Amino acid sequence: MAEEVRVAQKVDSPFSQRDKAKIKAMITIDMHVSDLKKALNFYVELLGFTLVRPPFHLDQDVEDDNAIIRVDGGPNIILVKKPNSQNKGRSPIVFTYHTDDIEAVYSVLRDSGIRTNERFDDGCGKWLECYDPDGNLVYVHSD
């Protein structure tokens, strides 16, 4: 019986057959918030999360729009200011995963017909945006 369960849990797909394309860890969760200061107060002041990086934006002429918090033992949570953060066709939470080879992941997803956006490098690493079968946005990161 236990052997049947293990066999049933395996996924028979090209993705499971490519070692380079394996996801290694969850590194961040993006959470859209309408008011960054209120969100920081709630998570840091009220719930005791650690403030990893204070409000920040790459374009210094734009109002601070994100901050990073963390709970001990968990991944970073990036609070992203979105003025109208109500769910508009996608989850307000975006999972980010890490891989050693983003090109291998991109190839597997593309070859499998998964919707993806172009890869990009933002100075913090290489990124890929893709969508799960329900249309939820997923980020994949590589150094």
Coordinates of C-alpha atoms in Angstrom, one line a residue:
M1 CA 0.0 0.0 0.0
A2 CA 2.8 2.5 0.9
E3 CA 4.6 1.7 -2.3
E4 CA 1.4 2.5 -4.3
V5 CA 1.1 5.9 -2.6
R6 CA 4.7 6.7 -3.4
V7 CA 4.2 5.8 -7.1
A8 CA 1.0 7.8 -7.3
Q9 CA 2.8 10.9 -6.0
K10 CA 5.4 10.9 -8.8
V11 CA 4.7 13.2 -11.7
D12 CA 5.4 11.9 -15.1
S13 CA 6.4 15.0 -17.1
P14 CA 9.4 16.4 -18.9
F15 CA 9.9 18.8 -16.0
S16 CA 10.5 16.0 -13.5
Q17 CA 13.1 14.5 -15.7
R18 CA 15.4 17.6 -15.9
D19 CA 17.7 18.0 -12.9
K20 CA 18.8 21.5 -14.0
A21 CA 15.2 22.7 -14.0
K22 CA 14.3 21.7 -10.4
I23 CA 13.1 24.4 -8.1
K24 CA 15.5 24.5 -5.1
A25 CA 13.6 26.7 -2.5
M26 CA 11.0 29.3 -1.9
I27 CA 12.7 32.6 -1.4
T28 CA 10.1 35.3 -1.3
I29 CA 6.3 35.9 -1.2
D30 CA 5.1 39.2 -2.7
M31 CA 2.0 40.5 -1.0
H32 CA 0.1 43.4 -2.5
V33 CA -1.1 46.0 0.0
S34 CA -3.0 49.3 -0.5
D35 CA -1.1 51.2 2.3
L36 CA 2.5 50.2 3.0
K37 CA 2.7 52.0 6.3
K38 CA -0.4 50.4 7.6
A39 CA 0.8 47.0 6.5
L40 CA 4.2 47.5 8.1
N41 CA 2.5 48.5 11.3
F42 CA 0.3 45.4 11.3
Y43 CA 3.0 42.9 10.5
V44 CA 6.0 44.4 12.3
E45 CA 4.6 46.3 15.2
L46 CA 1.5 44.1 15.9
L47 CA 2.6 40.7 14.9
G48 CA 6.4 40.9 15.5
F49 CA 7.7 40.2 12.0
T50 CA 11.3 41.4 11.4
L51 CA 11.8 44.4 9.1
V52 CA 14.5 43.1 6.8
R53 CA 14.6 46.1 4.4
P54 CA 12.7 49.4 5.0
P55 CA 10.5 50.9 2.3
F56 CA 12.4 51.2 -0.9
H57 CA 12.0 51.8 -4.6
L58 CA 14.7 51.5 -7.3
D59 CA 13.7 54.8 -8.8
Q60 CA 14.5 57.3 -6.1
D61 CA 12.1 59.9 -7.6
V62 CA 9.1 57.6 -6.9
E63 CA 7.5 57.2 -3.5
D64 CA 8.7 54.1 -1.5
D65 CA 6.7 51.2 -2.8
N66 CA 7.9 48.0 -1.1
A67 CA 9.5 46.7 2.0
I68 CA 10.8 43.3 3.0
I69 CA 9.7 41.5 6.2
R70 CA 10.3 38.0 7.6
V71 CA 9.1 35.7 10.2
D72 CA 11.8 33.6 11.9
G73 CA 12.4 30.4 9.8
G74 CA 10.3 31.6 6.8
P75 CA 11.0 33.2 3.4
N76 CA 11.1 36.9 2.9
I77 CA 7.7 38.6 2.4
I78 CA 7.8 41.6 0.1
L79 CA 5.0 44.0 0.9
V80 CA 4.3 45.8 -2.5
K81 CA 2.3 49.0 -2.5
K82 CA -0.6 48.7 -5.0
P83 CA -3.1 51.5 -4.5
N84 CA -6.0 49.3 -5.6
S85 CA -4.8 46.0 -4.1
Q86 CA -8.1 44.2 -4.4
N87 CA -7.7 41.0 -6.4
K88 CA -8.1 42.0 -10.0
G89 CA -7.9 38.6 -11.8
R90 CA -4.9 37.3 -10.0
S91 CA -3.8 36.4 -6.5
P92 CA -2.5 39.3 -4.5
I93 CA 0.2 37.0 -3.2
V94 CA 3.0 35.9 -5.6
F95 CA 5.3 33.0 -4.8
T96 CA 8.9 33.3 -5.8
Y97 CA 11.1 30.2 -6.2
H98 CA 14.8 29.8 -6.8
T99 CA 16.6 27.6 -9.3
D100 CA 20.2 27.2 -10.4
D101 CA 19.4 27.4 -14.1
I102 CA 16.6 29.7 -15.2
E103 CA 17.1 29.0 -18.9
A104 CA 16.4 25.3 -18.2
V105 CA 13.2 26.1 -16.3
Y106 CA 12.1 28.5 -19.1
S107 CA 12.7 25.9 -21.8
V108 CA 10.7 23.2 -19.9
L109 CA 7.8 25.6 -19.2
R110 CA 7.8 26.9 -22.8
D111 CA 8.0 23.4 -24.3
S112 CA 5.1 22.3 -22.1
G113 CA 2.9 25.1 -23.3
I114 CA 2.9 27.1 -20.0
R115 CA 2.3 30.8 -20.3
T116 CA 5.5 32.7 -19.6
N117 CA 6.7 36.3 -19.9
E118 CA 10.2 37.1 -21.1
R119 CA 13.1 36.6 -18.8
F120 CA 14.8 39.7 -17.3
D121 CA 17.7 40.7 -15.1
D122 CA 17.0 43.5 -12.6
G123 CA 20.5 43.6 -11.1
C124 CA 19.4 41.3 -8.2
G125 CA 19.4 38.3 -10.5
K126 CA 17.6 36.7 -13.4
W127 CA 13.8 36.4 -13.3
L128 CA 11.0 34.6 -15.1
E129 CA 7.3 35.2 -14.7
C130 CA 5.0 32.3 -15.5
Y131 CA 1.4 31.4 -14.7
D132 CA 0.1 28.2 -13.0
P133 CA -2.9 26.4 -14.5
D134 CA -5.3 28.6 -12.5
G135 CA -3.6 31.8 -13.8
N136 CA -1.7 32.6 -10.6
L137 CA 1.5 34.5 -11.2
V138 CA 4.7 32.7 -10.2
Y139 CA 8.2 34.2 -10.2
V140 CA 11.3 32.1 -10.7
H141 CA 14.7 33.6 -9.7
S142 CA 18.3 32.6 -10.5
D143 CA 21.6 34.2 -9.5

